[in-house]
Coordinates of C-alpha atoms and ligand atoms in Angstrom, one line a residue:
M1 CA 82.6 124.3 96.6
K2 CA 80.5 126.2 94.9
L3 CA 77.6 124.9 92.2
T4 CA 76.4 126.6 89.2
S5 CA 72.8 125.3 89.4
I6 CA 71.8 123.3 86.1
K7 CA 68.4 125.2 84.3
E8 CA 66.9 123.9 81.9
S9 CA 68.1 125.1 79.8
G10 CA 72.0 125.9 80.9
K11 CA 74.5 124.5 77.7
L12 CA 76.3 121.5 78.5
A13 CA 80.2 122.2 78.7
I14 CA 81.0 120.6 76.2
L15 CA 78.1 123.1 73.5
G16 CA 79.8 125.4 75.1
G17 CA 78.4 126.4 78.8
K18 CA 79.6 126.8 82.6
P19 CA 80.9 123.5 83.5
V20 CA 78.2 122.5 86.5
F21 CA 81.3 122.0 89.4
N22 CA 84.0 124.8 89.5
S23 CA 86.5 122.0 90.7
L24 CA 86.6 118.5 90.4
I25 CA 84.8 115.8 91.6
P26 CA 87.4 113.0 91.9
M27 CA 86.4 109.5 91.0
V28 CA 87.0 108.7 94.5
R29 CA 88.7 110.1 98.1
P30 CA 89.3 107.7 100.9
S31 CA 87.2 107.7 103.6
L32 CA 89.5 108.3 106.4
P33 CA 88.8 108.3 110.2
P34 CA 88.2 111.8 112.3
F35 CA 92.1 112.4 113.7
K36 CA 91.0 113.0 116.8
G37 CA 89.5 109.4 116.9
I38 CA 92.9 108.1 115.9
E39 CA 95.2 110.4 117.5
N40 CA 96.1 109.1 120.8
R41 CA 97.2 105.2 119.5
L42 CA 98.9 107.3 117.2
K43 CA 100.8 109.1 119.9
E44 CA 101.3 105.8 121.5
T45 CA 102.8 104.2 119.0
F46 CA 105.0 107.2 118.1
S47 CA 106.7 107.3 121.1
S48 CA 106.8 103.6 121.9
G49 CA 108.6 103.6 118.7
L50 CA 106.9 99.9 117.9
V51 CA 106.2 101.2 114.7
T52 CA 105.4 98.2 112.7
N53 CA 103.4 94.8 113.4
A54 CA 102.8 95.3 116.8
K55 CA 99.7 95.3 118.6
Y56 CA 97.4 97.7 117.4
V57 CA 97.7 95.2 113.7
E58 CA 96.6 92.3 116.1
L59 CA 94.0 94.4 117.8
L60 CA 92.9 94.8 114.3
E61 CA 93.3 90.6 113.4
K62 CA 90.4 90.3 116.0
K63 CA 88.4 92.3 115.1
I64 CA 88.5 91.7 111.9
A65 CA 88.1 88.3 111.8
Q66 CA 85.3 88.6 114.4
Y67 CA 83.9 90.9 111.7
L68 CA 84.0 88.4 109.1
N69 CA 83.4 85.5 110.9
V70 CA 86.1 83.7 111.0
K71 CA 89.1 81.8 112.5
H72 CA 91.7 83.7 111.3
A73 CA 92.4 87.3 109.8
V74 CA 96.0 88.1 109.2
C75 CA 96.5 91.5 108.2
V76 CA 99.7 92.1 105.8
A77 CA 100.7 95.1 103.9
N78 CA 98.3 95.4 100.8
C79 CA 96.0 92.6 99.1
T80 CA 98.1 91.6 96.2
L81 CA 101.3 90.9 98.5
G82 CA 98.1 88.4 100.3
L83 CA 97.4 87.3 97.7
I84 CA 100.6 86.0 96.5
L85 CA 101.6 84.9 99.8
G86 CA 98.3 82.9 100.9
I87 CA 98.9 81.5 97.1
K88 CA 102.5 80.3 98.1
A89 CA 101.0 78.6 101.1
L90 CA 98.5 76.2 99.9
K91 CA 100.9 75.3 97.3
L92 CA 98.4 75.4 94.0
K93 CA 100.6 74.1 91.1
G94 CA 99.8 74.3 86.8
K95 CA 96.8 75.9 85.5
I96 CA 94.9 78.4 87.7
I97 CA 90.9 79.6 86.2
V98 CA 90.9 83.2 86.4
P99 CA 88.4 86.0 85.1
S100 CA 89.6 88.5 82.7
F101 CA 87.6 91.3 84.0
T102 CA 89.3 92.1 87.5
F103 CA 91.9 94.2 88.1
C104 CA 95.2 93.1 86.7
A105 CA 96.4 92.2 90.4
S106 CA 94.4 89.6 90.6
V107 CA 96.9 87.5 87.9
H108 CA 100.1 89.2 88.9
A109 CA 99.6 87.0 92.0
L110 CA 99.3 83.8 90.0
I111 CA 102.6 85.2 88.3
W112 CA 104.5 86.3 90.6
N113 CA 104.0 82.4 91.5
N114 CA 104.3 80.5 88.7
L115 CA 101.4 79.5 88.0
T116 CA 99.7 80.0 84.6
P117 CA 96.4 82.2 84.5
I118 CA 93.5 80.8 82.6
F119 CA 91.6 83.2 81.0
V120 CA 87.6 82.7 81.5
D121 CA 84.4 85.1 80.7
C122 CA 81.8 87.3 83.0
H123 CA 78.6 87.5 83.1
Q124 CA 77.3 89.5 81.2
E125 CA 75.2 90.9 83.6
T126 CA 76.8 90.3 87.1
F127 CA 80.1 90.8 85.6
N128 CA 81.8 88.2 88.1
I129 CA 82.8 85.1 86.9
D130 CA 80.4 83.1 84.1
L131 CA 80.4 80.0 85.3
T132 CA 79.3 78.0 82.5
S133 CA 82.4 79.4 81.2
I134 CA 84.6 77.2 83.9
E135 CA 84.2 74.3 83.3
K136 CA 84.8 73.5 79.2
Y137 CA 88.4 74.6 80.9
I138 CA 89.1 72.5 83.6
T139 CA 92.1 69.9 82.7
K140 CA 94.1 67.4 84.6
D141 CA 96.6 70.8 85.1
T142 CA 94.0 72.7 86.6
S143 CA 94.3 73.3 90.3
A144 CA 92.1 76.3 91.3
I145 CA 89.4 78.4 90.6
M146 CA 90.3 82.2 91.6
A147 CA 87.0 83.6 91.7
V148 CA 86.2 88.0 92.4
H149 CA 83.6 89.5 94.2
I150 CA 83.4 92.8 90.9
F151 CA 82.8 95.8 92.4
G152 CA 82.0 94.2 95.7
N153 CA 79.6 92.2 94.1
P154 CA 79.1 88.7 95.3
A155 CA 80.1 86.0 93.1
Q156 CA 78.5 81.8 93.2
V157 CA 80.5 81.1 95.8
E158 CA 78.0 77.9 96.8
E159 CA 77.8 76.8 92.9
L160 CA 81.3 77.6 93.1
N161 CA 82.4 75.5 95.3
K162 CA 80.3 72.6 93.7
I163 CA 82.3 73.0 90.7
A164 CA 85.4 72.9 92.9
H165 CA 84.2 69.8 94.9
K166 CA 83.4 68.6 91.5
Y167 CA 87.2 68.5 90.3
S168 CA 88.5 68.6 92.8
L169 CA 89.4 71.7 92.8
K170 CA 90.4 74.7 95.7
V171 CA 89.0 77.7 95.0
I172 CA 90.3 81.3 96.8
Y173 CA 89.0 84.9 96.1
D174 CA 90.8 88.0 95.4
A175 CA 87.7 89.9 97.2
A176 CA 89.4 93.6 96.9
H177 CA 86.3 94.8 96.9
A178 CA 84.2 92.9 98.6
F179 CA 84.8 94.2 102.7
G180 CA 81.5 95.4 103.1
S181 CA 79.7 93.1 101.6
S182 CA 77.3 90.3 102.2
Y183 CA 75.8 86.8 101.2
K184 CA 72.7 86.1 102.6
N185 CA 73.2 87.7 105.9
K186 CA 76.8 86.9 105.7
P187 CA 80.2 88.6 104.9
L188 CA 81.8 86.9 101.8
A189 CA 84.7 85.5 104.3
G190 CA 85.1 81.3 105.0
F191 CA 83.5 80.5 101.0
G192 CA 86.4 79.9 100.2
E193 CA 90.2 78.7 100.5
M194 CA 91.2 82.0 101.7
E195 CA 89.4 85.4 100.6
V196 CA 91.7 88.2 100.3
F197 CA 90.7 91.6 101.1
S198 CA 92.8 94.8 99.9
L199 CA 92.0 98.2 102.5
S200 CA 94.3 100.6 100.3
P201 CA 92.7 103.8 99.6
T202 CA 90.4 103.9 96.8
K203 CA 88.3 100.6 98.7
V204 CA 85.8 101.3 101.0
L205 CA 87.6 100.2 104.4
V206 CA 90.4 102.0 104.2
A207 CA 93.9 101.3 106.6
G208 CA 95.7 103.5 103.9
E209 CA 97.9 100.3 102.6
G210 CA 97.2 96.9 104.1
G211 CA 95.2 93.6 103.5
I212 CA 93.5 91.2 105.6
V213 CA 93.8 87.2 104.7
A214 CA 90.6 85.6 106.0
T215 CA 90.6 81.4 106.1
N216 CA 89.7 78.9 108.6
N217 CA 92.5 77.4 108.5
K218 CA 95.2 77.4 110.4
R219 CA 97.9 75.7 109.0
L220 CA 97.0 78.2 106.0
A221 CA 96.9 81.4 108.6
D222 CA 100.1 80.5 110.4
E223 CA 102.4 80.5 107.4
I224 CA 101.2 83.2 105.6
R225 CA 102.5 85.3 109.6
I226 CA 105.7 83.4 109.0
G227 CA 105.6 84.5 104.8
R228 CA 104.6 88.6 105.9
D229 CA 107.9 88.1 108.1
Y230 CA 109.9 86.7 105.1
G231 CA 109.6 83.3 106.1
N232 CA 111.3 83.6 109.0
P233 CA 109.3 82.2 111.9
G234 CA 111.2 83.7 114.6
N235 CA 114.6 81.9 115.2
Y236 CA 116.1 83.8 111.8
N237 CA 116.4 79.7 110.3
C238 CA 113.9 80.8 107.6
E239 CA 111.4 77.9 107.4
F240 CA 110.9 79.8 102.8
V241 CA 111.6 82.0 101.3
G242 CA 109.0 85.2 102.3
L243 CA 108.5 88.8 101.8
N244 CA 108.0 91.6 104.1
A245 CA 104.8 92.1 104.4
R246 CA 104.0 93.2 107.3
M247 CA 101.3 96.1 107.6
L248 CA 102.2 99.0 109.8
E249 CA 101.3 100.7 112.8
I250 CA 99.4 103.8 111.3
S251 CA 97.5 101.0 108.8
A252 CA 96.6 99.5 111.7
I253 CA 95.1 102.3 114.1
I254 CA 93.2 103.9 111.1
A255 CA 91.1 100.6 109.4
L256 CA 90.6 100.1 113.6
E257 CA 89.2 103.3 113.4
N258 CA 87.1 103.0 110.5
L259 CA 86.2 99.5 111.0
E260 CA 83.8 101.2 113.8
L261 CA 82.7 103.5 111.0
L262 CA 82.2 101.6 108.7
P263 CA 78.6 100.7 109.5
E264 CA 76.6 103.9 109.1
R265 CA 79.2 104.4 106.3
L266 CA 77.3 101.6 104.4
V267 CA 74.0 102.9 105.3
K268 CA 75.0 105.8 103.8
R269 CA 76.9 104.6 100.5
K270 CA 73.8 102.5 100.2
K271 CA 71.3 105.8 99.4
L272 CA 74.0 107.3 97.6
I273 CA 73.8 104.3 95.4
N274 CA 69.9 104.8 95.2
L275 CA 70.3 107.7 94.6
Y276 CA 72.5 107.5 90.8
L277 CA 70.0 104.3 90.3
D278 CA 66.9 106.1 90.7
N279 CA 67.7 109.2 89.0
L280 CA 69.5 106.8 85.9
K281 CA 67.4 104.0 85.6
N282 CA 65.2 106.3 83.4
I283 CA 67.4 107.1 80.6
P284 CA 67.5 104.8 77.8
G285 CA 70.6 102.7 77.0
I286 CA 71.7 102.8 80.1
S287 CA 71.9 99.6 82.6
F288 CA 74.0 98.7 85.6
Q289 CA 75.8 95.6 87.7
K290 CA 73.1 93.3 88.7
I291 CA 73.5 92.4 92.4
E292 CA 71.4 88.8 92.8
K293 CA 68.9 88.5 95.7
D294 CA 70.6 86.9 98.4
S295 CA 73.2 89.5 97.8
S296 CA 74.9 92.7 98.7
S297 CA 77.0 94.9 97.2
C298 CA 78.9 97.4 99.2
Y299 CA 79.0 99.0 95.7
K300 CA 83.3 99.3 95.6
D301 CA 82.5 100.9 92.4
F302 CA 79.0 102.1 91.1
A303 CA 79.0 101.3 87.5
I304 CA 76.5 102.0 84.2
L305 CA 77.0 100.4 81.3
I306 CA 76.4 102.2 77.6
D307 CA 73.9 101.8 75.1
P308 CA 75.5 103.9 72.5
A309 CA 72.3 102.9 69.7
K310 CA 70.3 103.9 72.9
F311 CA 71.9 106.5 74.9
G312 CA 72.9 108.3 71.3
L313 CA 76.8 108.3 72.6
D314 CA 79.0 105.7 73.3
R315 CA 80.6 105.6 76.6
N316 CA 83.9 107.6 75.7
I317 CA 82.2 109.7 74.5
L318 CA 80.2 110.1 77.5
A319 CA 83.1 110.4 79.5
L320 CA 84.2 112.9 77.0
V321 CA 80.8 114.7 78.1
L322 CA 81.7 114.6 82.2
E323 CA 85.2 115.9 82.0
K324 CA 84.3 119.2 80.9
E325 CA 81.6 119.7 83.4
N326 CA 84.6 118.6 85.8
I327 CA 82.9 115.1 86.9
S328 CA 85.5 112.6 87.3
S329 CA 85.3 109.2 85.9
R330 CA 86.7 105.7 85.1
K331 CA 86.7 103.3 82.1
Y332 CA 87.4 100.7 84.5
F333 CA 88.5 97.4 83.9
F334 CA 89.6 98.9 80.1
P335 CA 91.2 96.9 78.7
P336 CA 90.6 93.4 80.7
V337 CA 93.1 91.5 81.9
H338 CA 94.0 89.8 78.9
K339 CA 94.3 92.7 76.4
Q340 CA 97.4 94.7 78.3
N341 CA 100.7 94.2 77.2
A342 CA 102.0 92.3 80.2
Y343 CA 100.0 89.3 79.2
E344 CA 98.7 89.8 75.3
K345 CA 101.3 88.0 73.5
E346 CA 102.2 85.1 76.3
F347 CA 99.2 83.7 77.0
I348 CA 96.7 81.7 75.1
Q349 CA 93.1 84.0 74.2
E350 CA 89.7 82.9 73.7
N351 CA 87.0 85.4 72.7
L352 CA 85.7 86.6 76.0
V353 CA 82.4 87.6 74.3
N354 CA 81.2 89.9 77.8
T355 CA 84.6 90.5 79.1
N356 CA 85.5 92.2 75.6
F357 CA 81.8 94.2 75.9
I358 CA 81.5 95.1 79.0
S359 CA 85.2 96.5 78.8
E360 CA 84.0 98.7 75.9
H361 CA 81.2 100.1 77.1
I362 CA 81.2 100.5 81.1
L363 CA 82.0 103.6 82.7
C364 CA 82.7 104.0 86.6
L365 CA 81.1 107.0 88.1
P366 CA 82.1 108.9 91.0
L367 CA 81.8 107.5 94.2
Y368 CA 82.9 107.8 98.1
N369 CA 81.3 107.4 101.8
H370 CA 81.1 110.8 102.2
M371 CA 79.7 112.8 98.7
K372 CA 77.2 114.8 98.5
E373 CA 73.8 113.8 97.1
K374 CA 73.7 117.1 95.6
D375 CA 76.4 116.2 93.7
I376 CA 75.4 113.0 92.7
L377 CA 72.1 114.4 91.7
N378 CA 73.8 117.2 89.3
I379 CA 75.7 114.1 88.1
C380 CA 72.5 112.3 86.9
Q381 CA 71.1 115.1 85.4
I382 CA 74.4 115.9 82.8
I383 CA 73.8 112.5 81.7
K384 CA 70.1 112.7 81.1
K385 CA 71.5 115.7 79.3
A386 CA 74.2 114.2 77.6
Y387 CA 71.3 111.8 76.1
Q388 CA 68.9 114.5 75.7
Y389 CA 71.3 116.7 73.1
A390 CA 73.4 113.4 72.1
P391 CA 72.8 114.4 68.0
S392 CA 74.4 117.9 68.9
I393 CA 77.5 116.9 70.8
K394 CA 78.5 114.7 68.1
E395 CA 78.0 117.1 65.2
K396 CA 80.3 119.6 67.9
L397 CA 82.8 116.2 67.7
S398 CA 82.5 115.5 64.4
Ligands
PLP1 C1 92.7 97.2 94.4 C2 92.6 95.8 94.3 C3 94.0 94.5 94.5 C4 94.9 95.2 95.1 O1 95.1 95.6 96.6 P1 96.0 96.4 96.9 O2 95.9 95.9 98.7 O3 96.5 97.3 96.4 O4 97.4 95.3 96.3 C5 93.6 93.4 93.8 N1 92.9 93.2 93.1 C6 92.0 93.9 93.6 C7 90.3 92.7 92.3 C8 91.7 95.1 93.8 O5 90.7 96.1 93.4

């Protein structure tokens, strides 16, 4: 990819200049291992014919349980099915408190279990479930709180457990974003009844498609193992109505190799994040997700919030400025789940002030482990220029 260097005087593409990138910078690219690292295991799998739920899935479960420091890690085909099976196995009933500022799959998993989502607001700085809004929604029908570590930022695990204890609720985590994150130097597992991670292509640890249910509860782990195989305990006399949610050996082989590479990738990722933060922090009207001091985020996504009054442009126009330069960006999560067509009409809507505000002002910028540092510098420079030339951009678009 050839780069046109941005001169101070160079025009933004939206104002008629040449785009800074001549091919598209995507939002993410999956972190795959070098093919050589997986070649032998793939060959072995092909010749054995054992392509699903066999020895490499078992090995991955062992390695991941070690990494996460939990008793059980169960591999499943993806995080969505892991959540659906886990929630079913926990026999949750009635109403479940869940943030609306999340990916749709968190809530879909509740609906597939005939549960009622009670949407609560998120915190305006951390973007995670807002504790102050939880208690007022707890009723006698509430059986659990589902929290999500948004973009890898650890939710308030200790406080959530306190609230859950007080009202005899279960806490479950959609930890789809959080492989590689930690709280007080501990990986984000073992805090709730279960944590469900995603290993899909946009996540930090990639299997291709895949999910992990982490738990210290043996009964739960056993039930998910049966549940991922239709509910069949091995004798074709199904114990309950399960699913096919088995993980492919190919996915496990990819994930095993990626797990080895993860520590160095997390270091690189941190460096990229710091580059973004350092180069954007002095631009008026831009703020970042707050990570609390005991927390470390894997930054599944790097998000900025745009205050149009101070920045001069709203996030939709900034997205357009970036698009003209061949830079992808994503309004994520917009719309929030409670405003999506599938949910809006059916569930009671509260005014989720922070959720609505953040979803209307947020923009996620490109980030992947092997991204070039100078690409980030160029993206930051474009954003700075968008701020400087905001009046001309607005005039041009009017
Ligand atoms: C990606 C994602 C999921 C779904 O994960 P899959 O492995 O694709 O099923 C669930 N919840 C959140 C918050 C996600 O970002």
